[in-house]
Coordinates of C-alpha atoms in Angstrom, one line a residue:
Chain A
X1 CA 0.0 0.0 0.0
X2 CA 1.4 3.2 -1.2
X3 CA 1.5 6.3 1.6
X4 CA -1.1 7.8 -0.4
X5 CA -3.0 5.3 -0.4
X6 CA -2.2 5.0 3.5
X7 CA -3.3 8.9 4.2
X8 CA -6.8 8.6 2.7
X9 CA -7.7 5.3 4.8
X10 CA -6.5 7.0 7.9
X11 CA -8.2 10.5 7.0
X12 CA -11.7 8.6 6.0
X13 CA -11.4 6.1 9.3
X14 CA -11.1 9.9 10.6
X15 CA -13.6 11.2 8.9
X16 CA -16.8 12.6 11.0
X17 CA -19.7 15.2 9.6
X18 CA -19.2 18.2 9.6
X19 CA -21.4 21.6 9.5
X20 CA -19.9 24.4 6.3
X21 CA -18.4 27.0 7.4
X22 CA -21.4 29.9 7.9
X23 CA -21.5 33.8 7.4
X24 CA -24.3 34.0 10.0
X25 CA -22.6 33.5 13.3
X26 CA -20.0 36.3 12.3
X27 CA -22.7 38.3 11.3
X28 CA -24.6 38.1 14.3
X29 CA -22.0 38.5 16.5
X30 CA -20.6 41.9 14.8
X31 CA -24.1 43.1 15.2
X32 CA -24.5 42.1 18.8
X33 CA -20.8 43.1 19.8
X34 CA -21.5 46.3 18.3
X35 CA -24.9 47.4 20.0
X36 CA -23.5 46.2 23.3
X37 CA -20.9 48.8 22.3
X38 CA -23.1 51.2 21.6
X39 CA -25.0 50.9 24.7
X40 CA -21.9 50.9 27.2
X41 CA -21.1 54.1 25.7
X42 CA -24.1 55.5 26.3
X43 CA -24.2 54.1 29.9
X44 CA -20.7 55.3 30.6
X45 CA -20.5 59.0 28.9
X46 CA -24.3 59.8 28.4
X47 CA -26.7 60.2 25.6
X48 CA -26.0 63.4 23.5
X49 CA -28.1 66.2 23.8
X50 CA -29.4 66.3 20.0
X51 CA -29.8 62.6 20.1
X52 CA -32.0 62.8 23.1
X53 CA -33.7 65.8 21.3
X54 CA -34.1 63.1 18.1
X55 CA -32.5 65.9 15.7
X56 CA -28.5 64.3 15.7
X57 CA -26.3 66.6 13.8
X58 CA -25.3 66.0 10.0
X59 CA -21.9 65.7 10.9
X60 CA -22.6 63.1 13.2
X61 CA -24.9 61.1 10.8
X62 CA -22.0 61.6 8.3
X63 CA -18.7 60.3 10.8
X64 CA -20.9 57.0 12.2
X65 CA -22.5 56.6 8.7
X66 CA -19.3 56.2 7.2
X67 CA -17.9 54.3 9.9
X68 CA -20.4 51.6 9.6
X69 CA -20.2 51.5 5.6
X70 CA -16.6 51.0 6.3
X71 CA -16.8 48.2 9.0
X72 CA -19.8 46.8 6.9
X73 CA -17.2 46.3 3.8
X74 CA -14.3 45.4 5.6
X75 CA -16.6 42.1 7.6
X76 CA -17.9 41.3 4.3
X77 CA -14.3 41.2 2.9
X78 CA -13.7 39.3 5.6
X79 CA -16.4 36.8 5.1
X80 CA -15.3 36.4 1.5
X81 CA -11.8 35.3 2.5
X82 CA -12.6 32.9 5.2
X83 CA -13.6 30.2 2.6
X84 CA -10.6 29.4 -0.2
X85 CA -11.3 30.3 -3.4
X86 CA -9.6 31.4 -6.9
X87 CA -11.6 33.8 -8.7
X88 CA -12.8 35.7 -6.2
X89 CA -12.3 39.6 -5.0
X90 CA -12.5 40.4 -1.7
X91 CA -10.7 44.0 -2.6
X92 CA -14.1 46.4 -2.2
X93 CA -13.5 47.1 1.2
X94 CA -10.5 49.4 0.0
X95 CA -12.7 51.5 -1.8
X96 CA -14.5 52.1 1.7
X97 CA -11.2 52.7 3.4
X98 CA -10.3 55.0 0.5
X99 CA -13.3 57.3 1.1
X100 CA -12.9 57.2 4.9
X101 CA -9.6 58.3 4.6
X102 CA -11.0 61.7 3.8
X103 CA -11.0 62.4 7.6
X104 CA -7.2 62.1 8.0
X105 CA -6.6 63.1 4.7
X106 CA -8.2 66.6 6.0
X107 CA -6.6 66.3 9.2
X108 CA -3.2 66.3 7.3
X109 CA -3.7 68.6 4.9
X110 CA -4.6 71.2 7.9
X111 CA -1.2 70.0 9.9
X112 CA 0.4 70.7 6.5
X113 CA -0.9 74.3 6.6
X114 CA -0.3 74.9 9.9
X115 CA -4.0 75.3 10.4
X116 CA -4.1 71.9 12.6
X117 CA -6.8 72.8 15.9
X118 CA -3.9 72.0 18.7
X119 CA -6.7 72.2 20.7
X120 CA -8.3 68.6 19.2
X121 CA -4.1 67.2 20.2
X122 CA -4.9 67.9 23.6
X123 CA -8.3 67.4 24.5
X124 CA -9.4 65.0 27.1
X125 CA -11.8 63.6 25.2
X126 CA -9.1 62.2 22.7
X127 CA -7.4 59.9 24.9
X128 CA -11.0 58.7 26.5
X129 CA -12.2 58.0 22.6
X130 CA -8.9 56.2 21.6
X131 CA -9.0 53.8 24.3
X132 CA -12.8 53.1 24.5
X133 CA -12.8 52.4 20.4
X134 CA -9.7 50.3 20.8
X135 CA -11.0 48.4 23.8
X136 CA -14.5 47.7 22.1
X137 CA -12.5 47.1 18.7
X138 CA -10.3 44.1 20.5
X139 CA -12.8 42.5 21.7
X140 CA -14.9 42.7 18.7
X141 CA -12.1 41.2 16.9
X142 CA -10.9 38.6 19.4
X143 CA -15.1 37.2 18.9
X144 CA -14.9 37.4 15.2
X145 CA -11.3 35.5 15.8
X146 CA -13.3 32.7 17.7
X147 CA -15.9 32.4 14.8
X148 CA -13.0 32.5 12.1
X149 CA -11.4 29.3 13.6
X150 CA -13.4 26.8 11.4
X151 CA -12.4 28.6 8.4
X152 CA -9.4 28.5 6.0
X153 CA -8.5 31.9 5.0
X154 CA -5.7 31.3 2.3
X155 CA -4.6 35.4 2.5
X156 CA -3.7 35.6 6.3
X157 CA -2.2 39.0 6.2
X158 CA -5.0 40.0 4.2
X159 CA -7.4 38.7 6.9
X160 CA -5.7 40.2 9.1
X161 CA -6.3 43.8 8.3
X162 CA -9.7 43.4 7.6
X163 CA -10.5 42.0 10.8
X164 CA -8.9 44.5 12.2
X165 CA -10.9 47.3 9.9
X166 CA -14.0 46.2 10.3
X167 CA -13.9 45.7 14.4
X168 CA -12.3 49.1 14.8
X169 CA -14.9 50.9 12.2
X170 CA -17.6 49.1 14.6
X171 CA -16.0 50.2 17.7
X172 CA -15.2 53.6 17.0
X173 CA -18.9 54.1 15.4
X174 CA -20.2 53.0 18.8
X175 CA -18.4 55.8 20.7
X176 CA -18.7 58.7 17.8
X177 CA -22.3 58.3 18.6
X178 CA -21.6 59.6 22.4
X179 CA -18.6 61.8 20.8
X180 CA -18.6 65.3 22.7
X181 CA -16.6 66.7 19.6
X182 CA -18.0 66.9 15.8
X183 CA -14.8 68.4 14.2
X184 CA -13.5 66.3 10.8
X185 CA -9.7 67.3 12.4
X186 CA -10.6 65.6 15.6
X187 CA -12.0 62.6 13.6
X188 CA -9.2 62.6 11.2
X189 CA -7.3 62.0 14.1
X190 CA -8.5 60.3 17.0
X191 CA -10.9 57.7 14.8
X192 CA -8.1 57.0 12.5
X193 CA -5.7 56.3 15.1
X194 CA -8.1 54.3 17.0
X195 CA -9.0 52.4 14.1
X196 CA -5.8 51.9 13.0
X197 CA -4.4 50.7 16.0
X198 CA -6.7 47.6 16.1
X199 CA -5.5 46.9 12.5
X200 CA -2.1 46.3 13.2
X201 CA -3.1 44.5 16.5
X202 CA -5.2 42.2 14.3
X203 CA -3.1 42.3 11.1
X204 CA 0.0 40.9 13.8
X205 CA -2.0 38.5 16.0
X206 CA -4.5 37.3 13.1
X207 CA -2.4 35.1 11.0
X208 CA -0.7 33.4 13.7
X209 CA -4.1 32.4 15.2
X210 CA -5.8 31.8 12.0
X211 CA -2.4 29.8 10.3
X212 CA -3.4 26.3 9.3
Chain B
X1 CA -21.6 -2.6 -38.9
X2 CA -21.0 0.7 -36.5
X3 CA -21.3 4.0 -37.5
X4 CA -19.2 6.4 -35.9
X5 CA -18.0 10.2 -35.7
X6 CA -17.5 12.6 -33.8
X7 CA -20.0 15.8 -33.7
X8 CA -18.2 18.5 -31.2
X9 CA -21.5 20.1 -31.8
X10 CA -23.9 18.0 -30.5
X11 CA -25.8 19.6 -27.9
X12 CA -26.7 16.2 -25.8
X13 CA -27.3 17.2 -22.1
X14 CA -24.9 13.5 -21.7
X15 CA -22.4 15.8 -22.4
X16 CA -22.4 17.2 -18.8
X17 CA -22.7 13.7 -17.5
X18 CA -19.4 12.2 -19.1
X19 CA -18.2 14.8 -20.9
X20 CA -17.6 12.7 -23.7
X21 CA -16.1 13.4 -27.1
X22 CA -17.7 11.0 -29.1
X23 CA -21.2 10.0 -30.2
X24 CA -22.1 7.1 -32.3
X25 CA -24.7 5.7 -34.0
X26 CA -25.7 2.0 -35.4
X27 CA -27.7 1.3 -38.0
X28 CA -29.8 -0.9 -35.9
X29 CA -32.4 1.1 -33.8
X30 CA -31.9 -1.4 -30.9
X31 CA -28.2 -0.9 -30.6
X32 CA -28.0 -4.4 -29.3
X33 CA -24.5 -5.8 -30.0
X34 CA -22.9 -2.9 -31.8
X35 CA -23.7 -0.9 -29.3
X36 CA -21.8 1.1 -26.2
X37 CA -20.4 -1.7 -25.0
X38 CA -18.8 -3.1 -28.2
X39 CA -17.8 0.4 -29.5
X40 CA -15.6 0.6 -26.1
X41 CA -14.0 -2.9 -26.3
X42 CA -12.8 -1.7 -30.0
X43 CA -10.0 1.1 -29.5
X44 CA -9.5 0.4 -33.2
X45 CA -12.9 1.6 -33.7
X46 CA -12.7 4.7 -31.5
X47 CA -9.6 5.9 -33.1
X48 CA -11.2 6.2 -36.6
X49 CA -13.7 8.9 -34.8
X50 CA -12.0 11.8 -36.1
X51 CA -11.0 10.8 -39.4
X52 CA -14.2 11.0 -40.7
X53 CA -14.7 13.5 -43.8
X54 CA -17.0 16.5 -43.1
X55 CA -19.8 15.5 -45.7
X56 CA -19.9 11.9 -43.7
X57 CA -20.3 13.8 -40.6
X58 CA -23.1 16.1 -41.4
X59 CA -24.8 12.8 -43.3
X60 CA -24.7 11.1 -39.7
X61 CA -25.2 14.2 -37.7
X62 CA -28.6 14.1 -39.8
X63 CA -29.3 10.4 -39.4
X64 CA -29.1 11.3 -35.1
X65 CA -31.4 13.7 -35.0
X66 CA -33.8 11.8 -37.4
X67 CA -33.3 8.7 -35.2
X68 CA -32.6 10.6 -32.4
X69 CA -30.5 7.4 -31.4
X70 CA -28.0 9.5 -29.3
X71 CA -25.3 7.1 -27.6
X72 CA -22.8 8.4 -25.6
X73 CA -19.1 6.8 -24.4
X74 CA -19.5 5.8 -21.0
X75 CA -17.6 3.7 -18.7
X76 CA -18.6 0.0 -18.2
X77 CA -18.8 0.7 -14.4
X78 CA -21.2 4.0 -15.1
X79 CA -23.4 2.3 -17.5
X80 CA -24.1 -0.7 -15.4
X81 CA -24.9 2.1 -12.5
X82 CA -27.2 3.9 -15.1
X83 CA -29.1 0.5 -15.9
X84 CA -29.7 -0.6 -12.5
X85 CA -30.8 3.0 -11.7
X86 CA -33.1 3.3 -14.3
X87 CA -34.1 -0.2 -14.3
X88 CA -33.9 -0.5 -18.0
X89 CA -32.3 -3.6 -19.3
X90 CA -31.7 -2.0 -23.2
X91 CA -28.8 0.3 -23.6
X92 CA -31.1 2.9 -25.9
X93 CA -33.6 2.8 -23.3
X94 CA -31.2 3.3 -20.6
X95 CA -30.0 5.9 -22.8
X96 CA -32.9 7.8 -23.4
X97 CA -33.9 7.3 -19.8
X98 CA -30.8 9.1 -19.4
X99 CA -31.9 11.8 -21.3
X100 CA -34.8 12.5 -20.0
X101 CA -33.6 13.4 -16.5
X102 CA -32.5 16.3 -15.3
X103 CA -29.0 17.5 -15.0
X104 CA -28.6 17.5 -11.0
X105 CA -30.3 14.4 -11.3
X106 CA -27.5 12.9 -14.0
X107 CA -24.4 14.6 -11.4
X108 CA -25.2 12.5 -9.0
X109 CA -25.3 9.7 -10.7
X110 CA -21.8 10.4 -12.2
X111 CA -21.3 11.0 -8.1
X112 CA -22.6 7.6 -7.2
X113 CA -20.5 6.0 -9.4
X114 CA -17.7 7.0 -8.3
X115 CA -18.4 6.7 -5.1
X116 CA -19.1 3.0 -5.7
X117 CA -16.3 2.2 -8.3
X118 CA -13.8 4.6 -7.4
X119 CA -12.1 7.3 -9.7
X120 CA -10.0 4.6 -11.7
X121 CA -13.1 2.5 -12.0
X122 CA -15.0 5.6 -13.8
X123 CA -11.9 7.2 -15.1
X124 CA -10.8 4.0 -17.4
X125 CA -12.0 5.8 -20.6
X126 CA -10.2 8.4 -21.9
X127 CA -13.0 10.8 -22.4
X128 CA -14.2 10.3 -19.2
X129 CA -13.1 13.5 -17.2
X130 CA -14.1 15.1 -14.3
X131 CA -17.2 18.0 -13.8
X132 CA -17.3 20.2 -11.1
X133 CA -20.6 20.0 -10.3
X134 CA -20.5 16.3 -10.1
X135 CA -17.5 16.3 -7.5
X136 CA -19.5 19.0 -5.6
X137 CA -22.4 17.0 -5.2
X138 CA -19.8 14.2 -3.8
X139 CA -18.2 16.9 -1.3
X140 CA -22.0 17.7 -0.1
X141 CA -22.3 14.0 0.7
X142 CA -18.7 14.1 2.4
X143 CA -19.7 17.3 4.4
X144 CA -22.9 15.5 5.3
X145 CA -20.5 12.4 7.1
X146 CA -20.5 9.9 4.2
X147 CA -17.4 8.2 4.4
X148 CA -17.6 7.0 1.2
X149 CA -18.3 10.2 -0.3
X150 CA -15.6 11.8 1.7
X151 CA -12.8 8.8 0.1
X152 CA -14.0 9.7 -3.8
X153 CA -13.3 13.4 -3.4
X154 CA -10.0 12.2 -1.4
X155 CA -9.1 9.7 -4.5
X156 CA -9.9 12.3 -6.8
X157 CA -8.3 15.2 -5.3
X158 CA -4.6 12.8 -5.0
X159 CA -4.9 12.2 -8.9
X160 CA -5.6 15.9 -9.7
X161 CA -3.4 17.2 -7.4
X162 CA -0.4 15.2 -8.1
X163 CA -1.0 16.9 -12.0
X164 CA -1.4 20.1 -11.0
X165 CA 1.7 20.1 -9.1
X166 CA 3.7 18.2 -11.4
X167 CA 6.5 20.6 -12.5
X168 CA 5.8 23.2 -10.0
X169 CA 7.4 21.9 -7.6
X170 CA 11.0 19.9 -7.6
X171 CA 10.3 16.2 -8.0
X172 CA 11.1 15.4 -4.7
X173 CA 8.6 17.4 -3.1
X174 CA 5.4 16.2 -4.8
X175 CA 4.3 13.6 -3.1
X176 CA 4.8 15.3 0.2
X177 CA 3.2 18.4 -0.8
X178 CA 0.3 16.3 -2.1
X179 CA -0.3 14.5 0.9
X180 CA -0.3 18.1 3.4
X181 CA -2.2 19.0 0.9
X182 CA -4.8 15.9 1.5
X183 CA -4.9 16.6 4.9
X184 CA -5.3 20.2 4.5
X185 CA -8.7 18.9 2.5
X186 CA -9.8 17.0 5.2
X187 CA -9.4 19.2 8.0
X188 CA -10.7 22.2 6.6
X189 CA -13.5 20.7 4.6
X190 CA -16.1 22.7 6.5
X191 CA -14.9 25.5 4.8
X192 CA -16.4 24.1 1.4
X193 CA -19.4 26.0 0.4
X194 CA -21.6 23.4 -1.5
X195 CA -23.6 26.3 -3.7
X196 CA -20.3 27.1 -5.1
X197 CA -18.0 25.2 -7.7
X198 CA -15.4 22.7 -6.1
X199 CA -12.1 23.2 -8.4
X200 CA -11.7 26.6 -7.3
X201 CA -11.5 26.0 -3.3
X202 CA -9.5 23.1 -4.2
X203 CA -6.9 25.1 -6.2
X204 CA -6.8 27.5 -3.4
X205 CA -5.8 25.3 -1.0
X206 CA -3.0 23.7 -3.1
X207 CA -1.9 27.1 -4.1
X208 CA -1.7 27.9 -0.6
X209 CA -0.4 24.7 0.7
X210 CA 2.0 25.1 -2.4
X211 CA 3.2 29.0 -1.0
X212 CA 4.2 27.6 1.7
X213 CA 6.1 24.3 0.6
X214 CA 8.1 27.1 -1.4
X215 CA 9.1 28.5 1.6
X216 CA 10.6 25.8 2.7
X217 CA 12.5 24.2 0.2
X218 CA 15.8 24.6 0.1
X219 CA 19.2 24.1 -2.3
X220 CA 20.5 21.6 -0.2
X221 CA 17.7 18.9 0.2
X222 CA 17.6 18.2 -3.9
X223 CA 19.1 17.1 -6.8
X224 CA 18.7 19.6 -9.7
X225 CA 16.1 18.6 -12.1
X226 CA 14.6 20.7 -15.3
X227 CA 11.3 21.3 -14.6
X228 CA 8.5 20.4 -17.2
X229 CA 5.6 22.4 -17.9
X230 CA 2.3 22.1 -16.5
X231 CA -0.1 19.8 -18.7
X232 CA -2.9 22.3 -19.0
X233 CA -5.3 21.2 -22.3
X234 CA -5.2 24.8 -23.4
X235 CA -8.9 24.4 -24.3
X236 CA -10.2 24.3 -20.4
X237 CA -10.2 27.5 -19.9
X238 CA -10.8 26.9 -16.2
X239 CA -7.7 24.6 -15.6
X240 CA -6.0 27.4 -17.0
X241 CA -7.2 30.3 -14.9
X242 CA -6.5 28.1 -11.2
X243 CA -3.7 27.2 -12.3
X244 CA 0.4 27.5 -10.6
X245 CA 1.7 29.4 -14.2
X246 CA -1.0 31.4 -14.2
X247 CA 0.3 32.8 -10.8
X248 CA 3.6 32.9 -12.2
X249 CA 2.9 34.6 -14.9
X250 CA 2.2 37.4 -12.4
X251 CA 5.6 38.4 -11.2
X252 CA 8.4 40.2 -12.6
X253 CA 10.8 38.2 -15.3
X254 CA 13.3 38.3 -12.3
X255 CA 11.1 37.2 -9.9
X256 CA 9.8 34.3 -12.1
X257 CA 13.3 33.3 -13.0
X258 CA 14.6 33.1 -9.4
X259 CA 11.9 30.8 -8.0
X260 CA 11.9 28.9 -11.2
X261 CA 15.4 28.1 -10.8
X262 CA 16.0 27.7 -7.1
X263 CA 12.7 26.5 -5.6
X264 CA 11.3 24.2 -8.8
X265 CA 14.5 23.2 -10.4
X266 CA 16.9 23.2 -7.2
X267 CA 20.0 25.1 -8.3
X268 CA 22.1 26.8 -5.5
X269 CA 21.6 30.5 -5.6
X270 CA 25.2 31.3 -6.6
X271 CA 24.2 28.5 -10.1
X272 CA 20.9 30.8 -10.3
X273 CA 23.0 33.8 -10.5
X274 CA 25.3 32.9 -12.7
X275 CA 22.4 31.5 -15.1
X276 CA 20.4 34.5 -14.9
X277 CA 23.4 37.1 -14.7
X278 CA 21.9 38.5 -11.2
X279 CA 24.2 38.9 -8.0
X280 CA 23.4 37.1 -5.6
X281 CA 21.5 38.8 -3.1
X282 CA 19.7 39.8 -6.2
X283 CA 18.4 36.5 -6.4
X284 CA 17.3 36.3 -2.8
X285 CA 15.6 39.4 -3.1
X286 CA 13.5 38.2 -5.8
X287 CA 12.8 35.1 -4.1
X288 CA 11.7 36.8 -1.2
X289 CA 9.5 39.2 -3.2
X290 CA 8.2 36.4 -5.4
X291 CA 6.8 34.8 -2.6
X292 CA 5.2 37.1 -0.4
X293 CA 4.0 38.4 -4.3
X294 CA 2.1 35.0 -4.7
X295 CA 0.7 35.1 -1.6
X296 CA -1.2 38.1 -1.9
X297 CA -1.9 36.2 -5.8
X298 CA -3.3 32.9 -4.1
X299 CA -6.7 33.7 -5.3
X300 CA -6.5 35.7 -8.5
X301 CA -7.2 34.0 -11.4

């Protein structure tokens, strides 16, 4: 018997049923990770006055809207490269990440100029929004880890970063909704580094958990 | 006497069963005797298919669709499954049985033959090749905890991986790579969607598996061999697009010519250098940026 031969006896004796890989759990849990977010910012910093008044500010709808379209892309990405697969793209997210660069984009541009609000550097708020978006963003990720375990994501690095993206762009949408500041400059800054912190956490940690 | 030819044109749905080649006709409406099976026992006879001239062909091309007496080359094994399946003991009825039934209904057939003869079994005529959909359906099965399901898509994976790495990686390799990338199968098969086509997943993973085997093969663990190309019928246009040189093709000339040399053919980095007139740590470079290149290519087509 040839070790061929001797591989596929053993892996059938093996063999047990098994249920396919499924977008729904991941799904579910982004959704669920990311209203419990939502809601622990509100309990810990307070409803904003113009939410409580039902009439939130454009800019507002504008930041979280774009923060969800961003995650929203960057899971489905994700969810795309869990399962191998020539043929397919899993590149649209970029095109998200491209048009939520704008914030930091603008936030350099007006550190270019010298025109950069040294206030937004300093404010209190900055540090509080950074660390509750990163916080939330890990442990979004870590669950969405957990769920990516049965899959076989052939682009690990790739993974990586969208895991990362998508979490963070959650996270960070759940505390710009009880965001005291509505500047671009401030987003440009605080968001992005937020965001992009849990990226490289994820983009570092993912492929080692998700190698097969 | 047996009429025979070969209409590439013929639109029988048995086409997606067997993916045969070759169609014949007898000039008996009961087939009987000169039928499938004595059309298969005579190679003679299937080797004359093509030489038939173009006025002969359209004659009998006609004569089929008057007669509609559509025969199809099937394996012995599948035929045998087809006439206890259809409980028909005539190979036209069988046949048109065939015919009549739809074409999910005809993959799993093809599936349940293999499952119960084995690849080889199915395999033994030369037309008989492989369709997604039917290998699919068999993966479904194996998903759902059939065992025997689960050893056809095994058996057929070894043969068509052991092709599709043939000359992609040095000689030595193969059978090793083949067999991670067998258990790679097995392990991950919940990660097999069963609405979408099988080849590509599979490819995936071998690319993947194959990334990786790169990685780690070095100068000093084989002999240097000339590497021949991949046997790609440049007709299937899908082989082509999952396929290793298809990758390849995506990196630089350098980049191509480095791996090529060190990794597939298993020359020393100084023998690449001198071959490809690069310095040395030219050569690792490209290596370097070869691979992590193909890695971000595992799934472009």
């Amino acid at each position: 018997m040839t070790m061929s031969e001797e591989l596929i006896q053993s892996l059938v004796a093996q063999h047990r049923k098994v249920r396919p890989f499924s977008a729904k759990p991941g799904l579910l849990f982004a959704a669920a990770a990311t209203s419990m977010a939502i809601l622990a910012c509100h309990i810990l910093y307070g409803i904003r006055s113009d939410l409580l008044a039902g009439m939130p500010g454009d800019d507002l709808i504008i930041k979280a809207g774009l923060l969800f379209v961003l995650g929203a892309a960057a899971l489905s990405a994700t969810i795309s490269m869990a399962r191998p697969g020539v043929g397919k793209n899993a590149n649209g997210w970029l095109w998200a990440a491209l048009i939520a660069a704008i914030f930091p984009a603008y936030a350099l541009f007006l550190a270019l100029a010298g025109q950069f609000p040294m206030g937004v550097l300093y404010a209190s708020s900055g540090i509080r929004c950074f660390v509750t978006s990163f916080s939330f963003g890990i442990s979004i990720a870590a669950g969405l880890i957990i769920w990516l375990r049965s899959a076989a994501p052939v682009r690990p690095n790739r993974i990586g970063w969208s895991v990362g993206v998508a979490s963070g762009a959650f996270a960070t949408m759940a505390y710009s909704l009880t965001c005291p500041n509505n500047g671009i400059a401030y987003a440009g800054l605080w968001y992005t580094l937020a965001i992009f912190s849990t990226a490289v956490v994820s983009r570092i940690t993912v492929p080692h958990l998700l190698r097969w | 006497m047996l009429t025979v030819l070969k209409p590439s044109s013929f639109a029988s749905p048995f086409e997606e069963v067997a993916q045969s080649e070759v169609y014949c006709k007898t000039n008996r409406t009961g087939g009987g005797g000169a039928g499938i099976g004595t059309m298969l026992a005579a190679p003679a006879v299937i080797a004359l298919l093509g030489e038939a001239d173009p006025a002969t062909r359209i004659r009998h091309r006609s004569a089929l669709r008057q007669h509609d007496l559509r025969f199809t080359q099937l394996s012995d094994n599948l035929f045998r499954l087809c006439e206890r399946k259809v409980g028909q003991k005539s190979e036209l009825r069988v046949t048109k049985s065939l015919l009549r039934s739809n074409k999910q209904e005809r993959h799993i057939l093809l599936a349940e033959c293999w499952q119960e003869f084995g690849w080889e079994g199915c395999k033994r005529r030369e037309f008989m090749r492989v369709d997604d959909p039917s290998i699919a359906a068999l993966m479904a099965r194996s998903q759902q905890g059939d065992s025997a399901a689960h050893e056809a898509v095994l058996r057929f994976c070894l043969t068509w991986l052991t092709r599709y790495f043939s000359g992609k990686i040095h000689a030595d390799h193969v059978q090793d790579l083949v067999q991670e990338t067998l258990i790679s199968i097995h392990s991950k098969s919940a990660s097999y969607d069963p609405t979408r086509p099988f080849l590509p997943w599979l490819a995936a993973i071998a690319r993947y598996r194959w990334i990786d085997r790169l990685r780690k093969v070095y100068r000093a663990e084989v002999t240097v061999t000339e590497v021949e190309p991949e046997a790609i019928d440049p007709e299937d246009g899908v082989a082509a697009s999952i396929s290793i040189e298809r990758m390849l093709q995506m990196l630089s000339d350098k980049q191509q010519a480095a791996i090529t040399l060190v990794k597939l053919q298993g020359y020393s980095v100084a023998d690449a250098a001198e071959k490809t007139g690069m310095s040395e740590s030219n050569i690792k470079m490209n290596i370097m940026r070869g691979i992590r290149k193909l890695s971000a290519l595992v799934e472009e087509e």
